[in-house]
Amino acid sequence: MLTCFDIGGSTIKSARARSAGEIEIIDRVATPLDDFGAFAAVIAERVALDRNATKGVSISIAGVVDPASGSLKCANIPCVDGRIIAADLEAEIGTPVWIANDADCFALAEATSGAGRGHRNVFGIILGTGVGGGLVIDGRIVAGAGGYAGEWGHGQALATRVGTPPVEVPHFACGCGQSGCVDTIGGARGVQKLHHLLCGEVLSSTEIIDRWREGEARARRTMDIYLELVGVPLALTMNIIGSSIVPVGGGLSNVPELIAALDNEVRGRTLRRAQSPLLVKAALTTEPGLIGAAALGIQELTHA
Ligand SMILES: [Zn+2]
C-alpha cells in the first residue's frame, strides 16, 4: 500500500491506497505554511500509522515540480517553496516520496480510472476559481520542461474584441505576471469579473450561470463572450496536443450546460471535426487529488 496526500494552501488530505481506484481516507488537517518541520511531521505521522505496510508516499500538490532539479514552486505554501521537496521529505520520513502538480494528478486520475479511460491522449482541465490543466499521454503525466506542460491558463491568449455585436474586453493582469491569460477569465472569478465589466452587475458566478441557464439576456451576453474567449485558446491547445478527451473538473464543471456549451465552442474551432464530445465532466468527483496521487505512486512502484 501507499500513503497518499492531497496538499493545498489550506488543507492536507491523506489516505491509504491499495490500488489507484481504492483509497481509504485517513484525515484532513490544516496545512502548516511557514514551518517545514511541522509540514514534514504531518506527513510522517500519517506514514507512521502504517509504518510496516506502506511502500512510499505519493503527493498531489498545488505547486509545480521541476523534473530536472526536483525543485518545487509553491507560492501558497512558503515553507516548501523552492525546496527539493521529494528528497527533503524522504530525509525526514525514511520512505520513497513521489510528488506531482495537482492538475497533473487530476488528469492522471481521469486517464487511469475516470472519464479518460481508453484514451491515449488525455488533457484534464480545471475550471475552478481559476484555470489549470494537465496532460497525460499513454498513461503517464507529461510534466515537460520545468514541469509546466499543460498550463494552458497562462500566456497572453485572450482576444480583446469579442462577441456579436463585438465588444472590447481589456486584458486583465494575472497572478503569473502577464496579462490576458485564460486564468483571468476562465474560472469562477473570471465569470464574475466579465459580467461586471459587460453588465455592471456584481453577482456570484453561480448567480450568473443560473440566470444564463434561465435565458436571462445579460447573463447570456456574458456567457456568450466567456465561451468565445475561453473556447479559442482551448481549441488551439487541442490542435497542438491532439487530445481525444478533455475531462473537466473544478466548480464550474458541476454545470452540465456549461461543459456542453464550451465543448460545442471548442469542437467548432478545432481542425479535427470530432463527432463525439471532447469536453466531458470529470468522472472522479470525490477526491481526484488523492486518487491521482495514488495512481502516480502505484506507477512509480511498478516501474521502479
Ligand atoms: Zn497568467
PDB file of C-alpha atoms and ligand atoms in Angstrom:
ATOM      1  CA  MET A   1       0.000   0.000   0.000  1.00  0.00           C
ATOM      2  CA  LEU A   2       0.856   3.673  -0.286  1.00  0.00           C
ATOM      3  CA  THR A   3       0.184   6.700   1.870  1.00  0.00           C
ATOM      4  CA  CYS A   4      -1.271   9.451  -0.301  1.00  0.00           C
ATOM      5  CA  PHE A   5      -1.664  13.166   0.245  1.00  0.00           C
ATOM      6  CA  ASP A   6      -3.545  15.950  -1.476  1.00  0.00           C
ATOM      7  CA  ILE A   7      -1.867  19.184  -0.356  1.00  0.00           C
ATOM      8  CA  GLY A   8      -3.306  22.619  -0.931  1.00  0.00           C
ATOM      9  CA  GLY A   9      -2.736  26.036   0.591  1.00  0.00           C
ATOM     10  CA  SER A  10      -5.306  25.447   3.334  1.00  0.00           C
ATOM     11  CA  THR A  11      -5.692  21.676   3.826  1.00  0.00           C
ATOM     12  CA  ILE A  12      -3.661  18.468   3.723  1.00  0.00           C
ATOM     13  CA  LYS A  13      -5.857  15.428   2.998  1.00  0.00           C
ATOM     14  CA  SER A  14      -4.471  11.933   3.457  1.00  0.00           C
ATOM     15  CA  ALA A  15      -5.477   8.406   2.502  1.00  0.00           C
ATOM     16  CA  ARG A  16      -4.258   4.831   2.285  1.00  0.00           C
ATOM     17  CA  ALA A  17      -4.222   3.438  -1.242  1.00  0.00           C
ATOM     18  CA  ARG A  18      -4.165  -0.238  -2.135  1.00  0.00           C
ATOM     19  CA  SER A  19      -4.847   0.431  -5.803  1.00  0.00           C
ATOM     20  CA  ALA A  20      -5.396   3.580  -7.853  1.00  0.00           C
ATOM     21  CA  GLY A  21      -9.158   3.397  -7.525  1.00  0.00           C
ATOM     22  CA  GLU A  22      -9.321   2.101  -3.949  1.00  0.00           C
ATOM     23  CA  ILE A  23      -8.485   4.679  -1.314  1.00  0.00           C
ATOM     24  CA  GLU A  24      -9.355   4.856   2.362  1.00  0.00           C
ATOM     25  CA  ILE A  25      -9.384   8.369   3.802  1.00  0.00           C
ATOM     26  CA  ILE A  26      -7.210   8.923   6.882  1.00  0.00           C
ATOM     27  CA  ASP A  27      -7.993  12.538   7.759  1.00  0.00           C
ATOM     28  CA  ARG A  28      -7.628  16.203   6.811  1.00  0.00           C
ATOM     29  CA  VAL A  29      -5.648  18.838   8.701  1.00  0.00           C
ATOM     30  CA  ALA A  30      -4.656  22.472   8.188  1.00  0.00           C
ATOM     31  CA  THR A  31      -1.521  22.926   6.048  1.00  0.00           C
ATOM     32  CA  PRO A  32       1.468  24.261   8.033  1.00  0.00           C
ATOM     33  CA  LEU A  33       2.518  27.219   5.901  1.00  0.00           C
ATOM     34  CA  ASP A  34       5.700  28.583   7.483  1.00  0.00           C
ATOM     35  CA  ASP A  35       7.347  25.681   9.327  1.00  0.00           C
ATOM     36  CA  PHE A  36       8.819  22.865   7.214  1.00  0.00           C
ATOM     37  CA  GLY A  37       9.363  20.693  10.324  1.00  0.00           C
ATOM     38  CA  ALA A  38       5.638  20.881  11.114  1.00  0.00           C
ATOM     39  CA  PHE A  39       4.785  20.247   7.442  1.00  0.00           C
ATOM     40  CA  ALA A  40       7.007  17.138   7.309  1.00  0.00           C
ATOM     41  CA  ALA A  41       5.595  15.962  10.656  1.00  0.00           C
ATOM     42  CA  VAL A  42       2.048  15.931   9.247  1.00  0.00           C
ATOM     43  CA  ILE A  43       3.277  13.558   6.522  1.00  0.00           C
ATOM     44  CA  ALA A  44       5.462  11.476   8.853  1.00  0.00           C
ATOM     45  CA  GLU A  45       2.699  10.966  11.454  1.00  0.00           C
ATOM     46  CA  ARG A  46       0.325   9.561   8.820  1.00  0.00           C
ATOM     47  CA  VAL A  47       3.014   7.327   7.340  1.00  0.00           C
ATOM     48  CA  ALA A  48       3.763   6.048  10.873  1.00  0.00           C
ATOM     49  CA  LEU A  49       0.180   4.730  11.149  1.00  0.00           C
ATOM     50  CA  ASP A  50       1.154   2.044   8.590  1.00  0.00           C
ATOM     51  CA  ARG A  51       4.889   2.004   9.084  1.00  0.00           C
ATOM     52  CA  ASN A  52       5.335  -1.679   8.187  1.00  0.00           C
ATOM     53  CA  ALA A  53       2.859  -1.739   5.328  1.00  0.00           C
ATOM     54  CA  THR A  54       3.377   1.455   3.354  1.00  0.00           C
ATOM     55  CA  LYS A  55       5.806   1.321   0.448  1.00  0.00           C
ATOM     56  CA  GLY A  56       6.006   5.053  -0.037  1.00  0.00           C
ATOM     57  CA  VAL A  57       4.409   8.459  -0.011  1.00  0.00           C
ATOM     58  CA  SER A  58       2.658   9.902  -3.036  1.00  0.00           C
ATOM     59  CA  ILE A  59       1.641  13.553  -3.119  1.00  0.00           C
ATOM     60  CA  SER A  60      -0.573  15.781  -5.246  1.00  0.00           C
ATOM     61  CA  ILE A  61       0.311  19.407  -4.520  1.00  0.00           C
ATOM     62  CA  ALA A  62      -0.838  22.866  -5.604  1.00  0.00           C
ATOM     63  CA  GLY A  63       2.619  23.630  -6.974  1.00  0.00           C
ATOM     64  CA  VAL A  64       4.945  22.794  -9.862  1.00  0.00           C
ATOM     65  CA  VAL A  65       7.913  20.437  -9.569  1.00  0.00           C
ATOM     66  CA  ASP A  66      10.813  20.928 -11.979  1.00  0.00           C
ATOM     67  CA  PRO A  67      11.558  17.387 -13.220  1.00  0.00           C
ATOM     68  CA  ALA A  68      15.220  18.237 -13.807  1.00  0.00           C
ATOM     69  CA  SER A  69      16.084  19.676 -10.394  1.00  0.00           C
ATOM     70  CA  GLY A  70      13.218  18.354  -8.238  1.00  0.00           C
ATOM     71  CA  SER A  71      12.666  21.913  -7.012  1.00  0.00           C
ATOM     72  CA  LEU A  72       9.094  22.825  -6.042  1.00  0.00           C
ATOM     73  CA  LYS A  73       7.483  26.150  -6.896  1.00  0.00           C
ATOM     74  CA  CYS A  74       4.579  26.643  -4.500  1.00  0.00           C
ATOM     75  CA  ALA A  75       3.744  30.247  -3.660  1.00  0.00           C
ATOM     76  CA  ASN A  76       0.798  29.329  -1.383  1.00  0.00           C
ATOM     77  CA  ILE A  77       2.918  27.223   0.999  1.00  0.00           C
ATOM     78  CA  PRO A  78       6.089  29.234   1.738  1.00  0.00           C
ATOM     79  CA  CYS A  79       7.786  26.518   3.844  1.00  0.00           C
ATOM     80  CA  VAL A  80       8.077  24.187   0.833  1.00  0.00           C
ATOM     81  CA  ASP A  81       8.585  26.790  -1.905  1.00  0.00           C
ATOM     82  CA  GLY A  82      11.987  26.304  -3.566  1.00  0.00           C
ATOM     83  CA  ARG A  83      12.761  23.028  -1.772  1.00  0.00           C
ATOM     84  CA  ILE A  84      13.968  19.845  -3.448  1.00  0.00           C
ATOM     85  CA  ILE A  85      10.785  18.542  -1.994  1.00  0.00           C
ATOM     86  CA  ALA A  86      10.837  14.776  -2.554  1.00  0.00           C
ATOM     87  CA  ALA A  87      14.443  14.456  -1.308  1.00  0.00           C
ATOM     88  CA  ASP A  88      13.810  16.723   1.689  1.00  0.00           C
ATOM     89  CA  LEU A  89      10.733  14.719   2.714  1.00  0.00           C
ATOM     90  CA  GLU A  90      12.457  11.375   2.130  1.00  0.00           C
ATOM     91  CA  ALA A  91      15.212  12.510   4.512  1.00  0.00           C
ATOM     92  CA  GLU A  92      12.599  13.304   7.201  1.00  0.00           C
ATOM     93  CA  ILE A  93      10.321  10.306   6.693  1.00  0.00           C
ATOM     94  CA  GLY A  94      12.566   7.492   5.519  1.00  0.00           C
ATOM     95  CA  THR A  95      10.332   6.203   2.697  1.00  0.00           C
ATOM     96  CA  PRO A  96      10.301   6.997  -1.041  1.00  0.00           C
ATOM     97  CA  VAL A  97       8.309  10.145  -1.910  1.00  0.00           C
ATOM     98  CA  TRP A  98       6.687  10.890  -5.282  1.00  0.00           C
ATOM     99  CA  ILE A  99       5.106  14.241  -5.947  1.00  0.00           C
ATOM    100  CA  ALA A 100       3.284  15.928  -8.819  1.00  0.00           C
ATOM    101  CA  ASN A 101       1.216  19.010  -9.576  1.00  0.00           C
ATOM    102  CA  ASP A 102      -2.459  18.741  -8.592  1.00  0.00           C
ATOM    103  CA  ALA A 103      -3.814  19.370 -12.104  1.00  0.00           C
ATOM    104  CA  ASP A 104      -1.422  16.703 -13.422  1.00  0.00           C
ATOM    105  CA  CYS A 105      -2.684  14.289 -10.732  1.00  0.00           C
ATOM    106  CA  PHE A 106      -6.274  15.158 -11.662  1.00  0.00           C
ATOM    107  CA  ALA A 107      -5.531  14.361 -15.319  1.00  0.00           C
ATOM    108  CA  LEU A 108      -3.784  11.117 -14.360  1.00  0.00           C
ATOM    109  CA  ALA A 109      -6.731  10.064 -12.172  1.00  0.00           C
ATOM    110  CA  GLU A 110      -9.174  10.726 -15.015  1.00  0.00           C
ATOM    111  CA  ALA A 111      -6.912   8.977 -17.545  1.00  0.00           C
ATOM    112  CA  THR A 112      -6.462   5.841 -15.441  1.00  0.00           C
ATOM    113  CA  SER A 113      -9.837   5.440 -13.735  1.00  0.00           C
ATOM    114  CA  GLY A 114     -12.129   8.264 -14.868  1.00  0.00           C
ATOM    115  CA  ALA A 115     -13.601   9.811 -17.986  1.00  0.00           C
ATOM    116  CA  GLY A 116     -10.329   9.444 -19.911  1.00  0.00           C
ATOM    117  CA  ARG A 117     -10.104   5.642 -19.677  1.00  0.00           C
ATOM    118  CA  GLY A 118      -9.393   4.102 -23.059  1.00  0.00           C
ATOM    119  CA  HIS A 119      -7.903   7.335 -24.467  1.00  0.00           C
ATOM    120  CA  ARG A 120      -4.166   7.580 -25.128  1.00  0.00           C
ATOM    121  CA  ASN A 121      -4.006  11.389 -25.015  1.00  0.00           C
ATOM    122  CA  VAL A 122      -5.963  12.965 -22.153  1.00  0.00           C
ATOM    123  CA  PHE A 123      -5.969  16.657 -21.316  1.00  0.00           C
ATOM    124  CA  GLY A 124      -7.569  17.249 -17.914  1.00  0.00           C
ATOM    125  CA  ILE A 125      -8.677  20.811 -17.261  1.00  0.00           C
ATOM    126  CA  ILE A 126      -9.785  22.515 -14.066  1.00  0.00           C
ATOM    127  CA  LEU A 127     -12.314  25.326 -14.221  1.00  0.00           C
ATOM    128  CA  GLY A 128     -12.320  26.275 -10.564  1.00  0.00           C
ATOM    129  CA  THR A 129     -11.605  29.645  -9.013  1.00  0.00           C
ATOM    130  CA  GLY A 130      -9.011  29.918 -11.798  1.00  0.00           C
ATOM    131  CA  VAL A 131      -7.882  27.586 -14.577  1.00  0.00           C
ATOM    132  CA  GLY A 132      -5.460  24.646 -14.654  1.00  0.00           C
ATOM    133  CA  GLY A 133      -4.567  21.725 -16.864  1.00  0.00           C
ATOM    134  CA  GLY A 134      -2.578  18.511 -17.037  1.00  0.00           C
ATOM    135  CA  LEU A 135      -1.561  16.305 -19.935  1.00  0.00           C
ATOM    136  CA  VAL A 136      -1.369  12.510 -19.770  1.00  0.00           C
ATOM    137  CA  ILE A 137      -0.105  10.531 -22.755  1.00  0.00           C
ATOM    138  CA  ASP A 138      -0.057   6.725 -22.779  1.00  0.00           C
ATOM    139  CA  GLY A 139      -0.939   6.688 -19.106  1.00  0.00           C
ATOM    140  CA  ARG A 140       1.943   8.896 -17.951  1.00  0.00           C
ATOM    141  CA  ILE A 141       1.973  12.524 -16.855  1.00  0.00           C
ATOM    142  CA  VAL A 142       3.765  14.771 -19.362  1.00  0.00           C
ATOM    143  CA  ALA A 143       5.416  17.250 -16.996  1.00  0.00           C
ATOM    144  CA  GLY A 144       7.539  18.933 -19.660  1.00  0.00           C
ATOM    145  CA  ALA A 145      10.446  21.293 -19.189  1.00  0.00           C
ATOM    146  CA  GLY A 146      10.178  22.978 -15.810  1.00  0.00           C
ATOM    147  CA  GLY A 147       7.029  20.956 -15.062  1.00  0.00           C
ATOM    148  CA  TYR A 148       4.751  23.424 -16.843  1.00  0.00           C
ATOM    149  CA  ALA A 149       3.313  21.290 -19.671  1.00  0.00           C
ATOM    150  CA  GLY A 150      -0.476  21.517 -19.762  1.00  0.00           C
ATOM    151  CA  GLU A 151      -0.610  25.032 -18.281  1.00  0.00           C
ATOM    152  CA  TRP A 152      -2.970  26.426 -20.891  1.00  0.00           C
ATOM    153  CA  GLY A 153      -4.214  29.027 -18.376  1.00  0.00           C
ATOM    154  CA  HIS A 154      -1.197  31.330 -18.711  1.00  0.00           C
ATOM    155  CA  GLY A 155       0.056  33.408 -21.604  1.00  0.00           C
ATOM    156  CA  GLN A 156      -1.471  36.382 -23.415  1.00  0.00           C
ATOM    157  CA  ALA A 157      -4.113  34.307 -25.175  1.00  0.00           C
ATOM    158  CA  LEU A 158      -7.421  36.144 -24.884  1.00  0.00           C
ATOM    159  CA  ALA A 159      -8.985  38.133 -27.713  1.00  0.00           C
ATOM    160  CA  THR A 160      -9.830  41.754 -26.879  1.00  0.00           C
ATOM    161  CA  ARG A 161     -12.673  42.238 -29.366  1.00  0.00           C
ATOM    162  CA  VAL A 162     -15.307  39.571 -28.838  1.00  0.00           C
ATOM    163  CA  GLY A 163     -18.977  38.730 -29.293  1.00  0.00           C
ATOM    164  CA  THR A 164     -21.829  39.593 -31.642  1.00  0.00           C
ATOM    165  CA  PRO A 165     -22.075  42.571 -31.682  1.00  0.00           C
ATOM    166  CA  PRO A 166     -18.409  42.885 -30.762  1.00  0.00           C
ATOM    167  CA  VAL A 167     -17.294  44.456 -27.508  1.00  0.00           C
ATOM    168  CA  GLU A 168     -13.851  45.419 -26.245  1.00  0.00           C
ATOM    169  CA  VAL A 169     -12.663  43.253 -23.337  1.00  0.00           C
ATOM    170  CA  PRO A 170      -9.423  44.508 -21.791  1.00  0.00           C
ATOM    171  CA  HIS A 171      -6.578  42.240 -20.780  1.00  0.00           C
ATOM    172  CA  PHE A 172      -6.678  41.805 -17.015  1.00  0.00           C
ATOM    173  CA  ALA A 173      -3.456  41.374 -15.037  1.00  0.00           C
ATOM    174  CA  CYS A 174      -2.759  37.771 -13.985  1.00  0.00           C
ATOM    175  CA  GLY A 175      -1.023  36.413 -10.883  1.00  0.00           C
ATOM    176  CA  CYS A 176       1.691  34.952 -13.133  1.00  0.00           C
ATOM    177  CA  GLY A 177       2.897  38.458 -14.031  1.00  0.00           C
ATOM    178  CA  GLN A 178       1.413  38.535 -17.544  1.00  0.00           C
ATOM    179  CA  SER A 179      -1.989  39.838 -18.666  1.00  0.00           C
ATOM    180  CA  GLY A 180      -4.725  38.486 -20.920  1.00  0.00           C
ATOM    181  CA  CYS A 181      -4.285  34.942 -19.534  1.00  0.00           C
ATOM    182  CA  VAL A 182      -7.158  32.423 -19.743  1.00  0.00           C
ATOM    183  CA  ASP A 183      -6.785  32.165 -15.956  1.00  0.00           C
ATOM    184  CA  THR A 184      -8.081  35.754 -15.618  1.00  0.00           C
ATOM    185  CA  ILE A 185     -11.436  34.869 -17.275  1.00  0.00           C
ATOM    186  CA  GLY A 186     -11.856  31.083 -17.415  1.00  0.00           C
ATOM    187  CA  GLY A 187     -12.696  30.328 -13.779  1.00  0.00           C
ATOM    188  CA  ALA A 188     -15.477  31.420 -11.422  1.00  0.00           C
ATOM    189  CA  ARG A 189     -13.600  34.626 -10.561  1.00  0.00           C
ATOM    190  CA  GLY A 190     -13.335  35.462 -14.260  1.00  0.00           C
ATOM    191  CA  VAL A 191     -17.051  34.929 -14.939  1.00  0.00           C
ATOM    192  CA  GLN A 192     -17.843  37.441 -12.182  1.00  0.00           C
ATOM    193  CA  LYS A 193     -15.305  39.944 -13.488  1.00  0.00           C
ATOM    194  CA  LEU A 194     -16.550  39.617 -17.058  1.00  0.00           C
ATOM    195  CA  HIS A 195     -20.189  40.057 -16.043  1.00  0.00           C
ATOM    196  CA  HIS A 196     -19.333  43.146 -14.034  1.00  0.00           C
ATOM    197  CA  LEU A 197     -17.412  44.579 -16.985  1.00  0.00           C
ATOM    198  CA  LEU A 198     -20.142  43.873 -19.538  1.00  0.00           C
ATOM    199  CA  CYS A 199     -23.302  44.387 -17.495  1.00  0.00           C
ATOM    200  CA  GLY A 200     -22.238  46.462 -14.487  1.00  0.00           C
ATOM    201  CA  GLU A 201     -23.676  43.919 -12.060  1.00  0.00           C
ATOM    202  CA  VAL A 202     -21.842  42.374  -9.121  1.00  0.00           C
ATOM    203  CA  LEU A 203     -23.113  38.788  -8.965  1.00  0.00           C
ATOM    204  CA  SER A 204     -21.584  35.461  -7.930  1.00  0.00           C
ATOM    205  CA  SER A 205     -20.598  33.096 -10.737  1.00  0.00           C
ATOM    206  CA  THR A 206     -23.370  30.760  -9.541  1.00  0.00           C
ATOM    207  CA  GLU A 207     -25.980  33.504  -9.906  1.00  0.00           C
ATOM    208  CA  ILE A 208     -24.689  34.478 -13.346  1.00  0.00           C
ATOM    209  CA  ILE A 209     -24.714  30.877 -14.562  1.00  0.00           C
ATOM    210  CA  ASP A 210     -28.181  30.228 -13.068  1.00  0.00           C
ATOM    211  CA  ARG A 211     -29.510  33.291 -14.936  1.00  0.00           C
ATOM    212  CA  TRP A 212     -27.768  32.117 -18.124  1.00  0.00           C
ATOM    213  CA  ARG A 213     -29.494  28.730 -17.821  1.00  0.00           C
ATOM    214  CA  GLU A 214     -32.811  30.553 -17.443  1.00  0.00           C
ATOM    215  CA  GLY A 215     -32.084  32.521 -20.626  1.00  0.00           C
ATOM    216  CA  GLU A 216     -31.720  35.949 -18.979  1.00  0.00           C
ATOM    217  CA  ALA A 217     -30.347  38.385 -21.600  1.00  0.00           C
ATOM    218  CA  ARG A 218     -27.451  39.969 -19.679  1.00  0.00           C
ATOM    219  CA  ALA A 219     -26.160  36.635 -18.390  1.00  0.00           C
ATOM    220  CA  ARG A 220     -26.434  35.215 -21.910  1.00  0.00           C
ATOM    221  CA  ARG A 221     -24.296  38.055 -23.230  1.00  0.00           C
ATOM    222  CA  THR A 222     -21.658  37.439 -20.548  1.00  0.00           C
ATOM    223  CA  MET A 223     -21.584  33.695 -21.153  1.00  0.00           C
ATOM    224  CA  ASP A 224     -21.522  34.044 -24.971  1.00  0.00           C
ATOM    225  CA  ILE A 225     -18.416  36.187 -24.596  1.00  0.00           C
ATOM    226  CA  TYR A 226     -16.952  33.870 -21.934  1.00  0.00           C
ATOM    227  CA  LEU A 227     -17.379  30.860 -24.247  1.00  0.00           C
ATOM    228  CA  GLU A 228     -15.692  32.625 -27.160  1.00  0.00           C
ATOM    229  CA  LEU A 229     -12.835  33.958 -25.024  1.00  0.00           C
ATOM    230  CA  VAL A 230     -12.096  30.562 -23.472  1.00  0.00           C
ATOM    231  CA  GLY A 231     -13.042  28.382 -26.453  1.00  0.00           C
ATOM    232  CA  VAL A 232     -10.498  29.927 -28.823  1.00  0.00           C
ATOM    233  CA  PRO A 233      -7.331  29.177 -26.784  1.00  0.00           C
ATOM    234  CA  LEU A 234      -8.697  25.776 -25.739  1.00  0.00           C
ATOM    235  CA  ALA A 235      -9.316  24.805 -29.378  1.00  0.00           C
ATOM    236  CA  LEU A 236      -5.786  25.955 -30.229  1.00  0.00           C
ATOM    237  CA  THR A 237      -4.459  23.831 -27.368  1.00  0.00           C
ATOM    238  CA  MET A 238      -6.350  20.834 -28.793  1.00  0.00           C
ATOM    239  CA  ASN A 239      -4.827  21.421 -32.236  1.00  0.00           C
ATOM    240  CA  ILE A 240      -1.361  21.420 -30.674  1.00  0.00           C
ATOM    241  CA  ILE A 241      -1.578  18.500 -28.259  1.00  0.00           C
ATOM    242  CA  GLY A 242      -4.143  16.352 -30.069  1.00  0.00           C
ATOM    243  CA  SER A 243      -6.095  15.048 -27.085  1.00  0.00           C
ATOM    244  CA  SER A 244      -9.156  12.923 -27.838  1.00  0.00           C
ATOM    245  CA  ILE A 245     -10.835  13.630 -24.495  1.00  0.00           C
ATOM    246  CA  VAL A 246     -10.851  16.543 -22.041  1.00  0.00           C
ATOM    247  CA  PRO A 247     -12.226  15.671 -18.589  1.00  0.00           C
ATOM    248  CA  VAL A 248     -13.296  18.884 -16.856  1.00  0.00           C
ATOM    249  CA  GLY A 249     -13.040  19.339 -13.087  1.00  0.00           C
ATOM    250  CA  GLY A 250     -13.423  22.255 -10.677  1.00  0.00           C
ATOM    251  CA  GLY A 251     -16.527  24.085  -9.507  1.00  0.00           C
ATOM    252  CA  LEU A 252     -17.741  25.184 -12.953  1.00  0.00           C
ATOM    253  CA  SER A 253     -17.710  21.549 -14.119  1.00  0.00           C
ATOM    254  CA  ASN A 254     -20.802  20.962 -11.990  1.00  0.00           C
ATOM    255  CA  VAL A 255     -22.861  22.812 -14.609  1.00  0.00           C
ATOM    256  CA  PRO A 256     -23.565  20.288 -17.432  1.00  0.00           C
ATOM    257  CA  GLU A 257     -24.865  23.040 -19.749  1.00  0.00           C
ATOM    258  CA  LEU A 258     -21.584  24.943 -19.383  1.00  0.00           C
ATOM    259  CA  ILE A 259     -19.462  21.907 -20.294  1.00  0.00           C
ATOM    260  CA  ALA A 260     -21.747  21.188 -23.263  1.00  0.00           C
ATOM    261  CA  ALA A 261     -21.613  24.807 -24.471  1.00  0.00           C
ATOM    262  CA  LEU A 262     -17.825  25.021 -24.132  1.00  0.00           C
ATOM    263  CA  ASP A 263     -17.465  21.642 -25.851  1.00  0.00           C
ATOM    264  CA  ASN A 264     -19.595  22.923 -28.724  1.00  0.00           C
ATOM    265  CA  GLU A 265     -17.494  26.098 -28.944  1.00  0.00           C
ATOM    266  CA  VAL A 266     -14.207  24.170 -28.930  1.00  0.00           C
ATOM    267  CA  ARG A 267     -15.332  21.497 -31.413  1.00  0.00           C
ATOM    268  CA  GLY A 268     -16.457  24.234 -33.767  1.00  0.00           C
ATOM    269  CA  ARG A 269     -12.944  25.656 -33.788  1.00  0.00           C
ATOM    270  CA  THR A 270     -10.601  22.631 -33.821  1.00  0.00           C
ATOM    271  CA  LEU A 271      -9.149  21.369 -37.082  1.00  0.00           C
ATOM    272  CA  ARG A 272     -10.349  17.874 -36.215  1.00  0.00           C
ATOM    273  CA  ARG A 273     -14.123  17.610 -36.574  1.00  0.00           C
ATOM    274  CA  ALA A 274     -14.795  15.442 -33.530  1.00  0.00           C
ATOM    275  CA  GLN A 275     -18.139  13.644 -33.812  1.00  0.00           C
ATOM    276  CA  SER A 276     -18.453  12.939 -30.095  1.00  0.00           C
ATOM    277  CA  PRO A 277     -17.942  15.272 -27.123  1.00  0.00           C
ATOM    278  CA  LEU A 278     -14.366  16.303 -26.435  1.00  0.00           C
ATOM    279  CA  LEU A 279     -15.079  18.063 -23.149  1.00  0.00           C
ATOM    280  CA  VAL A 280     -16.812  15.857 -20.592  1.00  0.00           C
ATOM    281  CA  LYS A 281     -17.419  16.172 -16.877  1.00  0.00           C
ATOM    282  CA  ALA A 282     -14.716  14.510 -14.804  1.00  0.00           C
ATOM    283  CA  ALA A 283     -15.855  11.117 -13.539  1.00  0.00           C
ATOM    284  CA  LEU A 284     -13.958  11.212 -10.240  1.00  0.00           C
ATOM    285  CA  THR A 285     -15.832  13.890  -8.403  1.00  0.00           C
ATOM    286  CA  THR A 286     -14.697  12.926  -4.900  1.00  0.00           C
ATOM    287  CA  GLU A 287     -11.020  13.210  -4.018  1.00  0.00           C
ATOM    288  CA  PRO A 288      -9.471  13.301  -7.509  1.00  0.00           C
ATOM    289  CA  GLY A 289      -6.236  14.617  -5.959  1.00  0.00           C
ATOM    290  CA  LEU A 290      -5.875  11.595  -3.684  1.00  0.00           C
ATOM    291  CA  ILE A 291      -6.845   9.181  -6.463  1.00  0.00           C
ATOM    292  CA  GLY A 292      -4.350  10.858  -8.804  1.00  0.00           C
ATOM    293  CA  ALA A 293      -1.626  10.718  -6.160  1.00  0.00           C
ATOM    294  CA  ALA A 294      -2.409   7.016  -5.656  1.00  0.00           C
ATOM    295  CA  ALA A 295      -2.181   6.368  -9.405  1.00  0.00           C
ATOM    296  CA  LEU A 296       1.156   8.208  -9.549  1.00  0.00           C
ATOM    297  CA  GLY A 297       2.639   6.267  -6.639  1.00  0.00           C
ATOM    298  CA  ILE A 298       1.445   2.899  -7.957  1.00  0.00           C
ATOM    299  CA  GLN A 299       3.004   3.702 -11.359  1.00  0.00           C
ATOM    300  CA  GLU A 300       6.275   4.669  -9.744  1.00  0.00           C
ATOM    301  CA  LEU A 301       6.341   1.455  -7.669  1.00  0.00           C
ATOM    302  CA  THR A 302       5.515  -0.654 -10.717  1.00  0.00           C
ATOM    303  CA  HIS A 303       8.163   0.977 -12.903  1.00  0.00           C
ATOM    304  CA  ALA A 304      10.834   1.122 -10.188  1.00  0.00           C
TER     305      ALA A 304
HETATM  306 ZN    ZN B   1      -1.191  34.132 -16.114  1.00  0.00          ZN
END
